[in-house]
Coordinates of N, CA and C in Angstrom, one line a residue:
X1 N 10.1 30.9 2.3 CA 10.1 29.1 3.9 C 11.1 29.9 5.0
X2 N 11.3 31.2 5.5 CA 11.8 32.2 6.6 C 12.5 31.1 7.9
X3 N 11.0 29.9 8.3 CA 11.9 29.4 9.5 C 12.4 28.0 9.2
X4 N 12.4 27.8 7.4 CA 13.8 26.5 7.6 C 14.8 27.7 7.2
X5 N 15.2 29.2 6.5 CA 16.1 29.8 6.2 C 16.3 29.3 4.7
X6 N 15.0 28.9 3.9 CA 15.4 28.8 2.6 C 14.2 29.6 2.0
X7 N 13.9 30.0 0.8 CA 13.1 30.8 -0.4 C 13.2 29.6 -1.9
X8 N 12.1 29.6 -1.5 CA 11.6 28.4 -2.8 C 11.4 28.8 -3.9
X9 N 10.8 30.0 -4.1 CA 10.4 30.8 -4.9 C 10.9 30.3 -6.2
X10 N 9.9 29.7 -7.2 CA 10.5 30.0 -8.8 C 11.1 28.6 -9.0
X11 N 11.7 27.7 -7.8 CA 13.0 26.7 -8.0 C 11.6 25.6 -8.4
X12 N 12.9 24.5 -8.6 CA 12.0 23.4 -8.6 C 12.5 22.6 -7.4
X13 N 11.5 21.5 -7.2 CA 11.5 20.9 -5.9 C 13.4 20.0 -6.2
X14 N 13.4 19.3 -6.8 CA 15.2 19.5 -7.0 C 16.3 19.9 -6.3
X15 N 15.5 21.0 -7.0 CA 16.8 22.4 -7.0 C 16.9 22.6 -4.7
X16 N 16.8 21.9 -4.8 CA 15.9 22.8 -3.0 C 16.2 21.3 -1.9
X17 N 16.2 20.4 -2.3 CA 15.8 19.1 -1.6 C 15.9 17.9 -1.8
X18 N 16.7 17.0 -1.0 CA 17.2 15.5 -1.6 C 16.4 15.1 -2.3
X19 N 16.1 13.6 -3.2 CA 15.6 13.5 -4.4 C 14.5 12.9 -3.7
X20 N 14.4 12.1 -2.9 CA 13.2 11.1 -2.1 C 12.4 12.1 -1.5
X21 N 12.8 13.6 -0.6 CA 11.7 14.6 -0.6 C 11.1 15.2 -1.7
X22 N 11.7 15.5 -3.1 CA 11.5 16.2 -4.1 C 10.7 15.2 -4.9
X23 N 10.7 13.7 -4.8 CA 10.0 12.5 -5.2 C 8.9 12.8 -4.7
X24 N 8.9 12.6 -3.1 CA 7.0 12.8 -3.1 C 6.2 13.7 -2.8
X25 N 7.0 14.7 -3.2 CA 6.5 16.5 -3.1 C 5.8 15.9 -4.7
X26 N 6.3 16.0 -5.6 CA 6.2 15.6 -6.9 C 5.0 15.0 -6.9
X27 N 4.9 13.6 -6.5 CA 3.8 12.5 -6.4 C 2.8 12.5 -5.5
X28 N 2.5 13.4 -4.3 CA 1.8 14.7 -4.0 C 1.1 15.6 -5.1
X29 N 2.1 16.5 -5.9 CA 1.3 17.2 -6.7 C 0.8 16.6 -7.5
X30 N 1.1 15.8 -8.0 CA 0.5 15.0 -9.3 C -0.9 14.5 -8.8
X31 N -0.7 14.0 -7.6 CA -2.5 13.6 -7.3 C -3.3 14.8 -6.9
X32 N -2.4 16.1 -6.2 CA -3.4 17.1 -6.0 C -4.4 17.4 -7.9
X33 N -3.1 17.6 -8.8 CA -3.6 17.6 -9.6 C -4.6 16.9 -10.2
X34 N -4.6 15.7 -10.1 CA -5.9 14.5 -10.9 C -7.0 14.5 -9.8
X35 N -6.7 14.9 -8.5 CA -8.0 14.7 -8.2 C -8.7 15.5 -8.0
X36 N -7.9 17.4 -7.9 CA -8.5 18.7 -7.8 C -8.9 18.9 -6.4
X37 N -8.4 18.0 -5.4 CA -8.3 18.3 -3.7 C -7.1 18.6 -3.6
X38 N -7.8 19.1 -1.8 CA -6.7 19.8 -0.8 C -5.7 18.5 -0.4
X39 N -5.1 18.7 0.2 CA -3.9 17.6 0.8 C -3.4 18.6 2.2
X40 N -4.4 17.2 2.8 CA -3.3 18.3 4.6 C -2.8 16.5 5.0
X41 N -1.8 17.4 6.0 CA -0.3 16.4 7.0 C 0.0 17.4 8.1
X42 N 0.2 16.5 8.9 CA 0.6 17.1 10.3 C 1.3 15.7 10.6
X43 N 2.7 16.3 11.4 CA 4.0 15.6 12.1 C 4.4 16.0 12.9
X44 N 5.6 15.5 13.4 CA 6.6 15.6 13.9 C 7.7 16.4 13.2
X45 N 8.1 17.7 13.5 CA 9.7 18.4 13.3 C 10.9 17.4 13.6
X46 N 11.4 16.4 12.6 CA 12.4 15.5 13.1 C 14.0 15.9 12.4
X47 N 13.5 17.1 11.3 CA 15.2 17.4 10.3 C 15.9 18.6 11.1
X48 N 15.5 19.2 12.4 CA 15.6 20.3 12.5 C 15.6 20.8 14.2
X49 N 16.4 19.7 14.9 CA 17.1 19.9 16.2 C 17.3 21.2 17.0
X50 N 17.1 22.1 16.2 CA 17.6 23.3 16.9 C 16.5 24.3 16.7
X51 N 16.0 23.8 16.2 CA 14.3 24.7 16.4 C 13.5 24.8 17.0
X52 N 12.4 25.8 17.6 CA 11.9 25.5 18.9 C 10.9 24.8 18.9
X53 N 10.5 24.5 17.9 CA 9.1 24.4 17.6 C 8.9 22.5 17.7
X54 N 8.4 21.7 18.0 CA 8.6 20.2 17.9 C 7.6 19.5 16.6
X55 N 6.5 20.1 15.7 CA 5.4 19.4 15.3 C 4.9 20.6 14.0
X56 N 4.0 20.2 13.1 CA 4.2 20.9 11.4 C 1.8 20.6 11.2
X57 N 1.8 21.4 11.1 CA 0.6 21.2 9.6 C 0.8 21.8 8.4
X58 N 0.3 21.3 7.3 CA 0.4 21.4 6.0 C -0.6 21.5 5.6
X59 N -0.5 22.4 4.6 CA -1.8 22.1 3.4 C -2.1 22.8 2.1
X60 N -1.8 21.9 1.5 CA -2.2 22.0 -0.1 C -2.9 22.2 -0.5
X61 N -3.2 23.3 -1.6 CA -4.4 23.6 -2.1 C -4.6 23.7 -3.4
X62 N -5.3 23.4 -4.8 CA -5.0 23.1 -5.9 C -5.9 24.7 -5.9
X63 N -5.1 24.9 -7.6 CA -5.8 26.4 -7.8 C -5.6 26.3 -9.5
X64 N -7.0 27.3 -10.1 CA -7.4 27.1 -11.4 C -7.2 28.4 -11.7
X65 N -7.3 28.9 -13.2 CA -7.3 30.5 -13.7 C -8.4 29.8 -14.7
X66 N -9.0 28.4 -15.2 CA -10.0 28.2 -16.0 C -11.3 27.4 -14.8
X67 N -11.1 27.8 -13.6 CA -12.2 26.7 -13.3 C -12.0 25.2 -13.1
X68 N -11.1 24.6 -14.3 CA -11.0 23.1 -14.7 C -9.9 22.6 -14.6
X69 N -8.9 23.2 -15.0 CA -7.5 22.6 -14.9 C -7.4 23.2 -13.6
X70 N -6.1 22.0 -12.5 CA -5.7 22.6 -11.5 C -3.9 23.0 -12.4
X71 N -3.4 23.9 -12.5 CA -2.4 24.6 -12.6 C -1.4 25.0 -12.2
X72 N -2.1 25.3 -10.5 CA -1.7 25.7 -9.5 C -1.8 25.2 -8.3
X73 N -0.4 25.3 -7.3 CA -1.3 24.7 -6.1 C -0.2 26.0 -4.9
X74 N -1.1 26.3 -4.2 CA -0.4 27.0 -3.4 C -0.6 26.3 -1.4
X75 N 0.7 26.2 -1.1 CA 0.9 25.6 0.4 C 0.9 26.6 1.2
X76 N 0.8 26.3 2.4 CA 1.1 27.1 3.6 C 1.7 25.4 4.7
X77 N 2.5 25.5 5.9 CA 2.9 24.9 7.1 C 2.7 25.5 8.1
X78 N 2.5 25.6 9.2 CA 2.7 26.3 10.5 C 3.6 25.4 11.3
X79 N 4.3 25.7 11.7 CA 4.7 24.4 12.5 C 5.1 25.1 14.1
X80 N 4.7 24.4 15.5 CA 3.5 24.4 16.8 C 5.4 24.4 17.7

C-alpha cells in the first residue's frame, strides 16, 4: 500500500490497523467467502488530511483454486 506508506503483504489485519477496522475487514472477508461474491465500496478519505486525494473506490474479489471454495481474496483500492 504505497499510498498509505504500508506493506500489508503476509500480515494479519489486526497487526496493521486498529481493532475496529480489522474486525470490520474480517467481517467483510467472511461475507465474501460465504457468498462467493465480490464486494465494492466508495467513500471519502478522512484518515489522512495531508494526502492529495479525497475519495476512494475499493473492490475485493473472491478467488478459488478449486472453483468452489473461496480460499483467497484479492483487492484493489483507487484513490481519487
